[in-house]
PDB file of C-alpha atoms in Angstrom:
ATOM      1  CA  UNK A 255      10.880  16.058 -12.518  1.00  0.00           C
ATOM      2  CA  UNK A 256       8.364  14.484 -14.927  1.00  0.00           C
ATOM      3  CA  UNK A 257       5.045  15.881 -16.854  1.00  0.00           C
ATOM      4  CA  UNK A 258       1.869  13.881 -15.319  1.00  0.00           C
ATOM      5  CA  UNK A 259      -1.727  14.399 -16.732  1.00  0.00           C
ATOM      6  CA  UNK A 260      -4.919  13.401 -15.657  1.00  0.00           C
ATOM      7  CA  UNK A 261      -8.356  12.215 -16.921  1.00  0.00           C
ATOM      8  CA  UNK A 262     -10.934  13.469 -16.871  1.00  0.00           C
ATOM      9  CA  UNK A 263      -9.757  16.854 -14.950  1.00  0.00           C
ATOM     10  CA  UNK A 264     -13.600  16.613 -13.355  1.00  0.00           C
ATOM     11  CA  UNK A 265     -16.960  14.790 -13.056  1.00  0.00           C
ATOM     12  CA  UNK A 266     -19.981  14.730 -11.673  1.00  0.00           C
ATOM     13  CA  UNK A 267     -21.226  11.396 -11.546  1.00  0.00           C
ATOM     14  CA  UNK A 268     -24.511   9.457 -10.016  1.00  0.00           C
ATOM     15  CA  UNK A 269     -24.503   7.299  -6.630  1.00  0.00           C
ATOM     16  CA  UNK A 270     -23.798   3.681  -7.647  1.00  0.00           C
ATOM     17  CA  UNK A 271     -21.939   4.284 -10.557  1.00  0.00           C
ATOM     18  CA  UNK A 272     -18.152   3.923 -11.381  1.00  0.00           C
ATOM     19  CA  UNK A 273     -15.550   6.146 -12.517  1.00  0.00           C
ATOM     20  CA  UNK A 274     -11.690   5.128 -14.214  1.00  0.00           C
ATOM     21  CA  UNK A 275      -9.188   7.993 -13.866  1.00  0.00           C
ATOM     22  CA  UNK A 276      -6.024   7.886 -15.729  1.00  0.00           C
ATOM     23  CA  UNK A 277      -2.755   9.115 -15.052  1.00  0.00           C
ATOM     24  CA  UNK A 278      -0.285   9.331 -18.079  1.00  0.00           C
ATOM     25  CA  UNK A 279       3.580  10.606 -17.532  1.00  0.00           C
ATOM     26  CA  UNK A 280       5.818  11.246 -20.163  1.00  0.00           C
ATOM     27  CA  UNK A 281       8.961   8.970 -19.053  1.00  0.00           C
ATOM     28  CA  UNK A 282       9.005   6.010 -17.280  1.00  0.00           C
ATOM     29  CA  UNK A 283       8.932   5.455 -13.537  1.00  0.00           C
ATOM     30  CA  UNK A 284       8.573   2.537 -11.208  1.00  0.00           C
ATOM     31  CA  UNK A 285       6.598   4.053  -8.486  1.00  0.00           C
ATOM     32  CA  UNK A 286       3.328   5.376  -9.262  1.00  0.00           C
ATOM     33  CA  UNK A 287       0.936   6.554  -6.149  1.00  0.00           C
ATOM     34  CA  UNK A 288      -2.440   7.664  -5.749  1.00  0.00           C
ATOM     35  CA  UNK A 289      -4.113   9.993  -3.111  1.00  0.00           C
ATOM     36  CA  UNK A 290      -7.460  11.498  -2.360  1.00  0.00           C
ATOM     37  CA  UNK A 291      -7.883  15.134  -1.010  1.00  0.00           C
ATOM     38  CA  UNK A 292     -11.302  16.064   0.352  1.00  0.00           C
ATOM     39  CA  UNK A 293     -12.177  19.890   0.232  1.00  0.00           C
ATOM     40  CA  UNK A 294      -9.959  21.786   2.229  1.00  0.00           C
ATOM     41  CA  UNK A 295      -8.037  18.762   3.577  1.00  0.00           C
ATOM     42  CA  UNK A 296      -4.786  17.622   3.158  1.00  0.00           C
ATOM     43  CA  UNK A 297      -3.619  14.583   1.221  1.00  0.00           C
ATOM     44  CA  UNK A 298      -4.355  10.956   2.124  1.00  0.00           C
ATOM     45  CA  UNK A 299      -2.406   8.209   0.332  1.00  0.00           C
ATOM     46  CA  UNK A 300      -5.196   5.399  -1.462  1.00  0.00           C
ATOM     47  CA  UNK A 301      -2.294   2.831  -2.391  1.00  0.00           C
ATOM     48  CA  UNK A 302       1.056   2.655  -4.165  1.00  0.00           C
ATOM     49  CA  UNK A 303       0.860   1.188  -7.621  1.00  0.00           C
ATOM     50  CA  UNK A 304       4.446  -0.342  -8.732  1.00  0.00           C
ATOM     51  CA  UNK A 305       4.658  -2.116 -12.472  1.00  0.00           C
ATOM     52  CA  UNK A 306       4.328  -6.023 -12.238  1.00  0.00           C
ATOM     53  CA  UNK A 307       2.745  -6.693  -9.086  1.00  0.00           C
ATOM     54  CA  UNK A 308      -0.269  -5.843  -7.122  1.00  0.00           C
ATOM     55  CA  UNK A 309      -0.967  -2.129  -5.748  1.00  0.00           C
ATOM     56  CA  UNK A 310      -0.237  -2.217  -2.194  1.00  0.00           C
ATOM     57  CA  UNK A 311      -3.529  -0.037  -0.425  1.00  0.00           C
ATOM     58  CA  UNK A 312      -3.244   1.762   2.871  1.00  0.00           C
ATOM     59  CA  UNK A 313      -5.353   1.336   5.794  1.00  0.00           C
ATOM     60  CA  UNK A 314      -8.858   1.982   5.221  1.00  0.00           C
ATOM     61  CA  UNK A 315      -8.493   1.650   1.718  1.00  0.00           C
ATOM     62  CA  UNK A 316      -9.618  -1.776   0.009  1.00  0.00           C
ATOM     63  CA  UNK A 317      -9.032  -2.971  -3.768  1.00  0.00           C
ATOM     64  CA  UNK A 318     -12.965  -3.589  -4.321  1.00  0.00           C
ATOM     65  CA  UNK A 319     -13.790   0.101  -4.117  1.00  0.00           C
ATOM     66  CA  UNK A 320     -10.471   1.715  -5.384  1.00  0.00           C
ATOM     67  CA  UNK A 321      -9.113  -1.011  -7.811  1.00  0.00           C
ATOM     68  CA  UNK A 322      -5.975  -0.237  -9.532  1.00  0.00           C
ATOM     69  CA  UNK A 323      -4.384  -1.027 -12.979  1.00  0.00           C
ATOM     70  CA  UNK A 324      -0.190  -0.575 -14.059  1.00  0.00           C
ATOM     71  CA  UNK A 325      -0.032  -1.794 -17.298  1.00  0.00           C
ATOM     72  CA  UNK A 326       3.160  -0.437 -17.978  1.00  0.00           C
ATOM     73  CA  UNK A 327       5.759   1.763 -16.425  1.00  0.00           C
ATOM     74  CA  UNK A 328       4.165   5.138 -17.794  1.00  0.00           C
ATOM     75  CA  UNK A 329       0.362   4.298 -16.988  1.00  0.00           C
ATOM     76  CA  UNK A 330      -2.151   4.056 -14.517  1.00  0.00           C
ATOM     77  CA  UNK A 331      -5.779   3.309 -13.427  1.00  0.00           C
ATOM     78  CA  UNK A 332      -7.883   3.867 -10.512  1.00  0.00           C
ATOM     79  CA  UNK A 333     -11.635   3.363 -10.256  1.00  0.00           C
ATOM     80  CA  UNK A 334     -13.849   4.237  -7.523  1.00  0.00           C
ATOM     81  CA  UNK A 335     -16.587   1.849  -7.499  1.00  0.00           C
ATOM     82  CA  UNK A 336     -20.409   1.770  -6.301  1.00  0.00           C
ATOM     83  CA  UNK A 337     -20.106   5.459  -5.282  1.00  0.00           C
ATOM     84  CA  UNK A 338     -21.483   7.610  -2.719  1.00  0.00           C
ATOM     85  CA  UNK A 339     -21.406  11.057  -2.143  1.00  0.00           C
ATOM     86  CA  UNK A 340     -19.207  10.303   0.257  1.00  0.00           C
ATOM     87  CA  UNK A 341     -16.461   9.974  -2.517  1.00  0.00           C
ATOM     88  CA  UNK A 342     -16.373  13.066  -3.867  1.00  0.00           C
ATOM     89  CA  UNK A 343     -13.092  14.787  -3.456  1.00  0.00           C
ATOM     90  CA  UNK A 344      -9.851  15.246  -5.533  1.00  0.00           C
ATOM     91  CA  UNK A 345      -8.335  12.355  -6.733  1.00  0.00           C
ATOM     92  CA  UNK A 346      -4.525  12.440  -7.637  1.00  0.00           C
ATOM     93  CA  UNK A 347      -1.393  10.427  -8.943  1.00  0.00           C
ATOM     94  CA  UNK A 348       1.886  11.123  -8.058  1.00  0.00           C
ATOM     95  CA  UNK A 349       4.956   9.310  -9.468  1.00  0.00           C
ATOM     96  CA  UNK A 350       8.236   8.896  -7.488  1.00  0.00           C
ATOM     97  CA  UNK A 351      11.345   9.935  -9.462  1.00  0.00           C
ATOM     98  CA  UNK A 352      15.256   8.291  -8.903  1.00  0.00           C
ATOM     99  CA  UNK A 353      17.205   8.685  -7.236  1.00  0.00           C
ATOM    100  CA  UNK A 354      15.449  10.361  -3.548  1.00  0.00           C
ATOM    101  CA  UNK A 355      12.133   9.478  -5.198  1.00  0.00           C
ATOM    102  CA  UNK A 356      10.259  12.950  -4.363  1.00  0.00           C
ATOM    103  CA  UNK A 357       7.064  12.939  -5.504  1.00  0.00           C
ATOM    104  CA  UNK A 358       5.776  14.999  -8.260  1.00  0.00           C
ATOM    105  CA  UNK A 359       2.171  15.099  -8.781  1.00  0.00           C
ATOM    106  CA  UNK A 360      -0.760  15.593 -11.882  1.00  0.00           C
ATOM    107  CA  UNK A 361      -3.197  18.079 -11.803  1.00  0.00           C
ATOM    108  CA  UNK A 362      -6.123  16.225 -10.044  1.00  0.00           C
ATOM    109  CA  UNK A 363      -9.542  14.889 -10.736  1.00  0.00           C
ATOM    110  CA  UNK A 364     -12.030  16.502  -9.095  1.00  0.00           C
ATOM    111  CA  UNK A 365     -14.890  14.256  -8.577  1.00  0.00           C
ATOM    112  CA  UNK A 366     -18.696  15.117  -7.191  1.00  0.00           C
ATOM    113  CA  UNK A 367     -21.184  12.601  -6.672  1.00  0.00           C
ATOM    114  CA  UNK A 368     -25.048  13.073  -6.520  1.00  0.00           C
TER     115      UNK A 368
ATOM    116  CA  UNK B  54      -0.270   7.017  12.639  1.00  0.00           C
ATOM    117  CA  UNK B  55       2.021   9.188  11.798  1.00  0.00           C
ATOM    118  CA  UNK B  56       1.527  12.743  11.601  1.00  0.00           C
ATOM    119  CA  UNK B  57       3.090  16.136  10.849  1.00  0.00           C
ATOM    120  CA  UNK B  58       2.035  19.191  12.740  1.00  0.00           C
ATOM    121  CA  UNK B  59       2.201  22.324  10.603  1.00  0.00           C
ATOM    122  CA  UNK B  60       1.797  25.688  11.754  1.00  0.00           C
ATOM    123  CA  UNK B  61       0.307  28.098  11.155  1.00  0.00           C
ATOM    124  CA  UNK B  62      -3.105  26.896   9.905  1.00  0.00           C
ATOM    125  CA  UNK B  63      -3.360  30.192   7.848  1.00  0.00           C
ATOM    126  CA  UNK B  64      -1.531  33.472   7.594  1.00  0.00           C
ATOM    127  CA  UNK B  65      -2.747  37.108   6.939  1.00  0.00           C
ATOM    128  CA  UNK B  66       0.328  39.165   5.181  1.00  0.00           C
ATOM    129  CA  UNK B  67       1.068  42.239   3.448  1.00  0.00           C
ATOM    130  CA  UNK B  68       2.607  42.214   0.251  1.00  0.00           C
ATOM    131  CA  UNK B  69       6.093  42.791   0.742  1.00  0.00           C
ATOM    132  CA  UNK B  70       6.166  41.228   4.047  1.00  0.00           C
ATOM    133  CA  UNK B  71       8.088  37.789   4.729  1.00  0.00           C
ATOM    134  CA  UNK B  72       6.472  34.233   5.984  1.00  0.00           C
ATOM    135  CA  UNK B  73       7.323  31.154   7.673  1.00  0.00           C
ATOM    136  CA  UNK B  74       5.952  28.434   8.527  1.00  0.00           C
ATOM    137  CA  UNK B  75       7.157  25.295  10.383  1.00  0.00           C
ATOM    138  CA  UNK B  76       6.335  21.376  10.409  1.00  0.00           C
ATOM    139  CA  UNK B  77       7.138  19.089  13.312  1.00  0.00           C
ATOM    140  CA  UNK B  78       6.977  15.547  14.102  1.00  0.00           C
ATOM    141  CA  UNK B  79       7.179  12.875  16.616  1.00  0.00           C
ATOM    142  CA  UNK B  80       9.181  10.556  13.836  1.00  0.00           C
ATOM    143  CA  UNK B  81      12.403  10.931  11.932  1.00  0.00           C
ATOM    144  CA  UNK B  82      12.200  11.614   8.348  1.00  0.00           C
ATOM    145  CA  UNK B  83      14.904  10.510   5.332  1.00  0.00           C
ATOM    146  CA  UNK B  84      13.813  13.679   3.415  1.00  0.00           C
ATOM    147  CA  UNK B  85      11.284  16.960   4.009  1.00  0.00           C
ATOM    148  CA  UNK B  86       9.293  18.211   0.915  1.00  0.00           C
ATOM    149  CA  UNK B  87       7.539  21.311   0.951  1.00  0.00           C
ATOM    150  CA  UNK B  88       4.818  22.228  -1.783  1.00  0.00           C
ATOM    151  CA  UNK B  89       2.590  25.063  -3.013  1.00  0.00           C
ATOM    152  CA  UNK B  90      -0.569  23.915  -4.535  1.00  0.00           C
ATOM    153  CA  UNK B  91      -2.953  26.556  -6.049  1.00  0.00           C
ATOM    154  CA  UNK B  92      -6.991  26.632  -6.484  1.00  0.00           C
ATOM    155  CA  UNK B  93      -7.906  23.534  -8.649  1.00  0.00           C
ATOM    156  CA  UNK B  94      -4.224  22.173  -9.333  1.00  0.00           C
ATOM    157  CA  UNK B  95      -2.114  19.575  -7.909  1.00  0.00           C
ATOM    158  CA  UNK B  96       0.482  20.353  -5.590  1.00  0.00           C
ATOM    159  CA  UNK B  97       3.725  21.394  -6.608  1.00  0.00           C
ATOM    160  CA  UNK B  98       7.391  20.806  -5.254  1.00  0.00           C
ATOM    161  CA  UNK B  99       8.850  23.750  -4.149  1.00  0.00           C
ATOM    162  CA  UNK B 100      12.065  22.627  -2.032  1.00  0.00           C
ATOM    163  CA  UNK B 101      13.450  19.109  -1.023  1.00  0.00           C
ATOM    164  CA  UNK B 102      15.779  18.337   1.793  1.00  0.00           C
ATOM    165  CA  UNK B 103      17.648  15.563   2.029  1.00  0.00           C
ATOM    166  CA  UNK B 104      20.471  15.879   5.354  1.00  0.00           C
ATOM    167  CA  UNK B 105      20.074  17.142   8.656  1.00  0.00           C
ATOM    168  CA  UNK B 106      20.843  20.672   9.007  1.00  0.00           C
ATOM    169  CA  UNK B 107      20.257  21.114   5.365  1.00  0.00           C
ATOM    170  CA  UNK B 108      19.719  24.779   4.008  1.00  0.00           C
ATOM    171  CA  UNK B 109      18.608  25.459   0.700  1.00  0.00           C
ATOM    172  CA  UNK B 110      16.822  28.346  -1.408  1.00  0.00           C
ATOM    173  CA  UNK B 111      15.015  28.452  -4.187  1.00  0.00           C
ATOM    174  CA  UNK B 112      14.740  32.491  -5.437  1.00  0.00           C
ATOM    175  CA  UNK B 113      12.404  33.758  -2.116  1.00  0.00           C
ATOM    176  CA  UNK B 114      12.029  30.855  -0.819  1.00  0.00           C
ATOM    177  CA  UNK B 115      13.967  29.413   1.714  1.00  0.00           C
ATOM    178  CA  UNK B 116      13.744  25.888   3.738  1.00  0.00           C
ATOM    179  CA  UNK B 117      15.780  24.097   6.452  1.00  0.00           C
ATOM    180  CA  UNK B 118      15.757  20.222   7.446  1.00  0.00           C
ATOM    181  CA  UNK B 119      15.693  20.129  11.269  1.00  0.00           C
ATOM    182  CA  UNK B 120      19.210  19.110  13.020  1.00  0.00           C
ATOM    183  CA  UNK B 121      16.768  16.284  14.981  1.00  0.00           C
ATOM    184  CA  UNK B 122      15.329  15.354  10.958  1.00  0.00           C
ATOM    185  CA  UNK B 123      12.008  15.588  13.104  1.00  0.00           C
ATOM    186  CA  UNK B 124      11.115  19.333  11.550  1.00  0.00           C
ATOM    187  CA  UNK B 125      11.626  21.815   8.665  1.00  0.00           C
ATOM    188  CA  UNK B 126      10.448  25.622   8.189  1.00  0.00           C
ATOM    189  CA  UNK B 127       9.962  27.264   5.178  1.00  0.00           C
ATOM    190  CA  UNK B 128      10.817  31.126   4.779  1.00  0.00           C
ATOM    191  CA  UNK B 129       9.117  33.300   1.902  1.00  0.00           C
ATOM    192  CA  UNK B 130      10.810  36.589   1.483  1.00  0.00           C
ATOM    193  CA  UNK B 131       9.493  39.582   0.932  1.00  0.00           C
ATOM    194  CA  UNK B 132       6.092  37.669  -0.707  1.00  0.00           C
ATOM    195  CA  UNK B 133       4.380  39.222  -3.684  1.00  0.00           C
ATOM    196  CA  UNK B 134       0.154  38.189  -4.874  1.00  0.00           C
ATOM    197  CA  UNK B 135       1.065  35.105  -6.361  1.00  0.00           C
ATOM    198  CA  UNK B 136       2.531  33.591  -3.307  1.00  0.00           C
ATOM    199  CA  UNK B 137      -1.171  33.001  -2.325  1.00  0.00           C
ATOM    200  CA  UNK B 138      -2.381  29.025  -1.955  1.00  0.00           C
ATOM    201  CA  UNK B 139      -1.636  26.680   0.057  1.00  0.00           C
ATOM    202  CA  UNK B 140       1.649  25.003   1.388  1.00  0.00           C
ATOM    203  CA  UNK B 141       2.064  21.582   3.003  1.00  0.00           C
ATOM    204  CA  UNK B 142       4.960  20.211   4.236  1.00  0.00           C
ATOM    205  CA  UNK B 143       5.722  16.298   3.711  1.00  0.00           C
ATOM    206  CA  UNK B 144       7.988  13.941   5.703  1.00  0.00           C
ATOM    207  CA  UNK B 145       9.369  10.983   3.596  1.00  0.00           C
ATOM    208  CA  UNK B 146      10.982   8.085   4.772  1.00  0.00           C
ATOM    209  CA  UNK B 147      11.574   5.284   1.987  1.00  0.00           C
ATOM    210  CA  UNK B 148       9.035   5.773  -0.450  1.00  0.00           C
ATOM    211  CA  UNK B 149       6.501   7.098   1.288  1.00  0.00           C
ATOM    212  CA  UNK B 150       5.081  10.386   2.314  1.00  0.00           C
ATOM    213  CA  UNK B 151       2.950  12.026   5.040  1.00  0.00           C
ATOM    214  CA  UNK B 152       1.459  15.546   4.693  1.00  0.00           C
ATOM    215  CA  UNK B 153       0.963  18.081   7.187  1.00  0.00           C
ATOM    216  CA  UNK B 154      -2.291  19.417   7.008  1.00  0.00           C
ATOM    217  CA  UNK B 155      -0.839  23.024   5.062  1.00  0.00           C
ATOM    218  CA  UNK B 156      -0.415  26.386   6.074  1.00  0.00           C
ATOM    219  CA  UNK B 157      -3.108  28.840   3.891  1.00  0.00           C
ATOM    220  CA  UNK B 158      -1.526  32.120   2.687  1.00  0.00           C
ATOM    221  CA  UNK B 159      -3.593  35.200   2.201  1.00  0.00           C
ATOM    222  CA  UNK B 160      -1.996  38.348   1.262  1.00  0.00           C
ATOM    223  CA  UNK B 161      -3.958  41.401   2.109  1.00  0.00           C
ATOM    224  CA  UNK B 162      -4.557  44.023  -0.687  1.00  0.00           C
TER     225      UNK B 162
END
């Protein structure tokens, strides 16, 4: 398995602004993911975020609003950009660990926008 | 796109009582996850399958990959208050995953 944290762990945050979430995990892994959970909904995958190349988003997803950093193989970034109430939810990273690559996740971000 | 069809959509138990729950799909799946995720946390891996016709346990809880590796149940045994939250099944094939839209467990008092 592997230890993931999250910041910040919440927010409340005004329409228009931006917001960088960071997930930290304490060994390295190449495959890094990011989802979004809106209240009482299931998970919905943003993009995949692999060391050393660009994060690969999923459909209805675009790197303008949810731009992505992977500086290194124990890091990540996303920001959600310009937003809109619409983008309040739970935001979480998941990492993918060798050799089936099940996916262990961080504790969240739970953002509300105004 | 792909989805998983997870049932039930919530469950009203006594404590003491057993669960399961079931996932289905219309695709085949390399492995089947199953998490818990509680009030304000992330989800957290319970029990993963990896072969068809796979049965494994973990203490109460007890899960089977689907001969057709298009379903999986999961089977809580005699379930105590802290087996309340919610539990989603996930189909992965390569590296990524699809979530059923989780069962919510409510034990009575």
């Amino acid at each position: 398995s592997a230890v993931i944290s999250q910041k910040p762990s919440r927010d409340i945050c005004q329409r228009g602004t931006s917001l960088t979430i960071q997930c930290q995990v304490d060994s390295q892994v190449t495959m890094m993911f990011w989802y979004r959970q809106q209240p009482g909904q299931s998970l919905t995958l943003i993009a995949t975020a692999n060391q050393g190349s660009e994060a690969t988003y999923e459909s209805g997803f675009v790197i303008d609003k949810f731009p992505i950093s992977r500086p290194n193989l124990t890091f990540s970034t996303l920001t959600v950009s310009n937003m809109s109430p619409e983008d309040s939810s739970i935001y979480l990273c998941s990492v993918g660990v060798a050799p089936y690559n099940e996916q262990f996740f961080g504790p969240g971000t739970r953002l509300t926008v105004l | 796109g792909q989805q998983l069809n997870q049932s039930p959509q919530s469950m009203f138990i006594q404590e003491g009582e057993d669960v399961s729950m079931n996932c289905t799909s219309s695709s085949i799946f390399n492995t089947w996850l199953w998490y818990k995720q509680d009030p304000g946390e992330g989800p957290v891996l319970l029990i993963a399958l990896y072969k068809a016709g796979e049965l494994t346990s973990n203490g109460r809880l007890t899960a089977q990959f689907g001969i057709t590796r298009k379903d999986s149940f999961l089977n809580i045994s005699a379930s105590i208050p802290s087996d309340v939250g919610i539990y989603f099944c996930a189909g992965q094939r390569h590296d990524k995953i699809i979530f059923g839209k989780g069962t919510r467990l409510h034990i009575l008092p």
